[in-house]
Short mmCIF file of C-alpha atoms in Angstrom, two decimals:
data_model
loop_
_atom_site.label_atom_id
_atom_site.label_comp_id
_atom_site.label_asym_id
_atom_site.label_seq_id
_atom_site.Cartn_x
_atom_site.Cartn_y
_atom_site.Cartn_z
CA MET A 8 -9.84 30.36 1.03
CA ALA A 9 -9.76 26.83 2.43
CA ILE A 10 -11.94 25.77 5.37
CA PHE A 11 -10.41 23.50 8.02
CA VAL A 12 -12.68 20.56 8.92
CA VAL A 13 -12.41 17.74 11.49
CA CYS A 14 -14.55 14.65 10.94
CA PRO A 15 -16.58 13.85 14.11
CA GLY A 16 -16.50 10.15 13.23
CA CYS A 17 -12.86 9.24 12.52
CA ARG A 18 -11.24 12.53 13.63
CA THR A 19 -9.56 12.94 10.24
CA ARG A 20 -8.45 16.53 9.57
CA PHE A 21 -8.60 18.02 6.11
CA THR A 22 -9.48 21.21 4.25
CA VAL A 23 -12.24 21.94 1.76
CA SER A 24 -12.84 24.79 -0.63
CA ASP A 25 -14.85 27.76 0.66
CA LYS A 26 -17.43 27.09 -2.05
CA PHE A 27 -18.71 24.25 0.17
CA ALA A 28 -19.26 26.57 3.15
CA GLY A 29 -22.56 25.85 4.92
CA LYS A 30 -23.08 22.57 3.04
CA SER A 31 -22.83 18.97 4.24
CA GLY A 32 -21.22 15.91 2.73
CA PRO A 33 -19.66 12.52 3.55
CA CYS A 34 -16.18 12.18 5.03
CA PRO A 35 -13.84 10.78 2.34
CA LYS A 36 -12.49 8.24 4.84
CA CYS A 37 -15.36 6.95 7.01
CA LYS A 38 -18.38 8.43 5.12
CA THR A 39 -19.76 10.20 8.22
CA ILE A 40 -21.86 13.20 7.18
CA ILE A 41 -19.99 16.42 8.02
CA GLN A 42 -21.53 19.86 8.29
CA ILE A 43 -19.13 22.37 6.74
CA PRO A 44 -19.15 25.62 8.76
CA LYS A 45 -20.06 28.89 7.10
CA LEU A 46 -17.34 31.41 6.44
CA GLU A 47 -18.60 33.72 9.18
CA GLU A 48 -18.68 30.80 11.66
CA GLN A 49 -14.96 30.08 11.41
CA VAL A 50 -12.82 30.90 14.40
CA VAL A 51 -9.75 32.89 13.39
CA ILE A 52 -6.97 33.10 15.95
CA HIS A 53 -4.66 36.06 15.59
CA GLU A 54 -1.41 35.06 17.29
CA PRO A 55 0.85 37.71 18.77
CA GLU A 56 3.73 38.65 16.53
CA MET A 57 6.24 37.41 19.09
CA PHE A 58 4.88 33.87 18.76
CA SER A 59 4.64 33.79 14.97
CA SER A 60 8.11 32.26 14.71
CA GLY A 61 7.97 29.99 17.74
CA GLY A 62 7.96 32.43 20.70
CA ARG A 63 10.77 34.41 22.29
CA GLY A 64 11.90 34.69 25.87
CA ILE A 65 12.92 37.78 27.85
CA SER A 66 16.35 37.68 26.21
CA GLY A 67 14.78 37.75 22.75
CA GLN A 68 15.94 34.22 21.91
CA LEU A 69 13.53 31.72 20.37
CA THR A 70 12.19 29.35 23.03
CA LEU A 71 10.10 27.18 20.71
CA LYS A 72 10.58 26.13 17.13
CA PRO A 73 7.71 25.69 14.70
CA ILE A 74 6.91 22.08 13.83
CA ALA A 75 7.97 21.41 10.29
CA ARG A 76 6.55 18.50 8.34
CA MET A 77 9.35 16.30 7.04
CA GLU A 78 8.86 15.08 3.50
CA ARG A 79 10.94 12.37 1.90
CA ARG A 80 11.89 13.34 -1.62
CA PHE A 81 13.09 10.81 -4.15
CA THR A 82 16.41 11.97 -5.53
CA PRO A 83 17.87 10.66 -8.82
CA VAL A 84 20.33 8.57 -6.80
CA MET A 85 17.50 6.95 -4.83
CA ILE A 86 15.53 6.25 -7.99
CA LEU A 87 18.55 4.69 -9.70
CA SER A 88 19.21 2.58 -6.59
CA ILE A 89 15.63 1.31 -6.58
CA VAL A 90 15.68 0.50 -10.30
CA GLY A 91 19.07 -1.18 -9.93
CA GLY A 92 17.85 -3.26 -7.00
CA VAL A 93 14.78 -4.37 -8.95
CA LEU A 94 16.92 -5.44 -11.91
CA VAL A 95 19.34 -7.36 -9.68
CA VAL A 96 16.48 -9.24 -8.00
CA PHE A 97 14.83 -10.04 -11.33
CA VAL A 98 18.03 -11.25 -13.01
CA ALA A 99 19.02 -13.32 -9.95
CA THR A 100 15.57 -14.94 -9.85
CA LEU A 101 15.71 -15.60 -13.58
CA VAL A 102 19.12 -17.29 -13.34
CA LEU A 103 18.23 -19.39 -10.29
CA GLY A 104 14.89 -20.32 -11.83
CA HIS A 105 16.59 -21.42 -15.05
CA VAL A 106 18.60 -24.04 -13.16
CA GLY A 107 15.53 -25.21 -11.24
CA VAL A 108 16.45 -23.95 -7.76
CA PHE A 109 12.88 -22.91 -6.88
CA ARG A 110 11.06 -25.84 -8.46
CA ASP A 111 9.27 -28.05 -5.88
CA ASN A 112 10.81 -26.05 -3.02
CA PHE A 113 7.95 -24.24 -1.27
CA TRP A 114 9.99 -22.76 1.58
CA LEU A 115 12.65 -21.32 -0.71
CA GLN A 116 9.89 -19.74 -2.82
CA ALA A 117 8.26 -18.25 0.30
CA ILE A 118 11.53 -16.89 1.72
CA GLY A 119 12.55 -15.38 -1.61
CA LEU A 120 9.19 -13.64 -2.07
CA ALA A 121 9.22 -12.42 1.55
CA VAL A 122 12.67 -10.84 1.14
CA VAL A 123 11.35 -8.88 -1.85
CA THR A 124 7.92 -8.05 -0.43
CA VAL A 125 9.03 -6.25 2.75
CA PRO A 126 11.03 -3.44 1.05
CA ALA A 127 8.52 -3.31 -1.82
CA SER A 128 5.68 -2.76 0.68
CA ALA A 129 7.59 0.04 2.41
CA GLY A 130 8.42 1.70 -0.91
CA ALA A 131 4.86 1.48 -2.21
CA TYR A 132 3.61 3.09 1.02
CA GLU A 133 5.70 6.18 0.26
CA PHE A 134 3.88 6.62 -3.05
CA LEU A 135 0.36 5.77 -1.85
CA ARG A 136 0.15 7.39 1.59
CA ASN A 137 -1.83 10.58 2.14
CA GLN A 138 0.63 13.41 1.48
CA GLU A 139 -1.21 15.56 4.05
CA ASP A 140 -0.20 13.27 6.94
CA LEU A 141 1.81 15.24 9.47
CA GLN A 142 3.40 12.12 10.92
CA PRO A 143 3.97 9.50 8.20
CA LEU A 144 5.47 6.16 9.16
CA ARG A 145 9.24 6.29 9.40
CA GLY A 146 12.14 4.14 10.59
CA ARG A 147 11.42 1.09 12.71
CA ASP A 148 7.65 1.62 12.73
CA LEU A 149 7.60 1.61 8.93
CA TRP A 150 9.62 -1.60 8.65
CA ILE A 151 7.61 -3.40 11.32
CA ARG A 152 4.37 -2.58 9.53
CA ALA A 153 5.91 -3.51 6.18
CA ALA A 154 6.87 -6.91 7.63
CA ILE A 155 3.35 -7.44 9.00
CA CYS A 156 1.85 -6.44 5.67
CA ALA A 157 4.24 -8.75 3.81
CA GLY A 158 3.21 -11.65 6.05
CA GLY A 159 -0.46 -11.05 5.27
CA TYR A 160 0.23 -10.76 1.56
CA LEU A 161 2.23 -14.00 1.52
CA LEU A 162 -0.63 -15.88 3.19
CA LEU A 163 -3.07 -14.47 0.64
CA TRP A 164 -0.73 -15.36 -2.23
CA TRP A 165 -0.45 -18.94 -0.98
CA GLY A 166 -4.24 -19.10 -0.65
CA PHE A 167 -4.68 -17.63 -4.13
CA ASN A 168 -2.40 -20.27 -5.66
CA TRP A 169 -4.30 -23.00 -3.81
CA LEU A 170 -7.66 -21.68 -5.02
CA VAL A 171 -6.42 -21.47 -8.61
CA ALA A 172 -5.10 -25.03 -8.47
CA ASN A 173 -8.30 -26.46 -6.98
CA PHE A 174 -11.20 -24.35 -8.27
CA VAL A 175 -10.21 -22.46 -11.40
CA THR A 176 -10.84 -24.15 -14.74
CA GLU A 177 -10.55 -23.08 -18.35
CA GLU A 178 -13.93 -21.35 -18.01
CA LEU A 179 -13.30 -17.65 -17.37
CA TRP A 180 -16.17 -17.24 -14.91
CA THR A 181 -14.33 -19.40 -12.36
CA TRP A 182 -11.71 -16.64 -12.02
CA ALA A 183 -14.49 -14.30 -10.85
CA LEU A 184 -14.96 -16.55 -7.82
CA VAL A 185 -11.29 -16.24 -6.83
CA ILE A 186 -9.87 -12.83 -7.76
CA PRO A 187 -12.39 -10.38 -6.13
CA PRO A 188 -12.33 -11.85 -2.59
CA VAL A 189 -8.53 -12.22 -2.62
CA PHE A 190 -7.99 -8.63 -3.76
CA ALA A 191 -10.56 -7.33 -1.27
CA ALA A 192 -8.74 -9.15 1.53
CA GLY A 193 -5.41 -7.80 0.27
CA ALA A 194 -6.73 -4.24 0.25
CA PHE A 195 -7.92 -4.73 3.83
CA VAL A 196 -4.46 -5.97 4.89
CA GLY A 197 -2.78 -2.89 3.36
CA TYR A 198 -5.40 -0.62 4.90
CA LEU A 199 -4.82 -2.03 8.40
CA ALA A 200 -1.04 -2.33 8.18
CA PHE A 201 -0.30 1.20 6.95
CA GLU A 202 -3.52 3.05 7.92
CA ILE A 203 -4.05 4.22 4.36
CA GLU A 204 -7.24 4.59 2.36
CA PHE A 205 -8.92 1.34 1.32
CA SER A 206 -8.50 2.27 -2.35
CA ALA A 207 -4.79 2.88 -1.71
CA GLY A 208 -4.64 -0.50 0.02
CA LEU A 209 -6.10 -2.08 -3.11
CA LEU A 210 -3.41 -0.47 -5.27
CA HIS A 211 -0.79 -1.55 -2.74
CA PHE A 212 -1.88 -5.19 -2.97
CA ALA A 213 -2.12 -4.95 -6.77
CA PHE A 214 1.51 -3.78 -6.83
CA PHE A 215 2.52 -6.80 -4.73
CA SER A 216 0.52 -9.13 -6.99
CA LEU A 217 2.30 -7.78 -10.07
CA ILE A 218 5.68 -8.41 -8.45
CA ALA A 219 4.64 -11.91 -7.36
CA VAL A 220 3.37 -12.84 -10.83
CA ILE A 221 6.53 -11.62 -12.59
CA LEU A 222 8.88 -13.28 -10.10
CA ARG A 223 6.86 -16.51 -10.30
CA TRP A 224 7.50 -16.60 -14.03
CA ALA A 225 11.18 -15.65 -13.61
CA ALA A 226 11.61 -18.44 -11.04
CA GLY A 227 10.56 -20.97 -13.69
CA LEU A 228 7.17 -21.71 -12.12
CA GLY A 229 5.12 -20.44 -15.05
CA TRP A 230 2.36 -17.84 -15.19
CA ILE A 231 -0.31 -18.06 -12.53
CA TRP A 232 -3.06 -18.28 -15.17
CA THR A 233 -1.41 -21.20 -17.04
CA LEU A 234 -3.42 -24.14 -15.77
CA PRO A 235 -1.80 -27.61 -15.75
CA THR A 236 -3.03 -30.05 -18.37
CA PRO A 237 -4.85 -32.90 -16.64
CA ALA A 238 -3.31 -36.30 -17.21
CA THR A 239 -5.40 -38.85 -19.16
CA PRO A 240 -5.99 -42.12 -17.31
CA TYR A 241 -5.57 -44.22 -20.47
CA PRO A 242 -3.29 -43.96 -23.49
CA VAL A 243 -4.86 -42.26 -26.48
CA GLY A 244 -4.63 -43.92 -29.90
#
């Protein structure tokens, strides 16, 4: 039997196995130590039969309806639409990049990546959010937060490119000075924008980074780790 627990620190609600009854442990979200109640300490509320299905009035009609959690399920049509959209974006970027549309055009690069990042952020949230959330982000709230998240990711991506161009050399240890702080900041942006776990925010930013790297190559801008060859000041030979 599962035991219902509410964290006194962050007010997160979750259930634990009855084998942890009477023990204490850290909250998985904020790490506050929680005392798990014993089995005999649990409060069990026995609702009247008339309210088990939402409550009935004098006439016998239901006056209240139970709250049902709405889950979004990915149908084959939705999956095919997503895959098709990804292929269209990739092929279009590849064709435009082949003719040099994105080369030396910072604003076009930023707008193109932003158009892709907003729906990608919303879609990744659906996979990474806590499935126990009773009120997941939906509709306008989801798209507003996806846009905010995309804006943060684009700023980090611009900063990452600038750091690579100015600080990263052929020595591998220089990457260790750039990648960890950028990914930590990206995880924090995802965590704040969608109110998901920090680890989920890290995966969310990693998903964006993968998209950005692939589209950068498709746009004809090369791989992010391909460093430019420095020009020699004098002719050789």
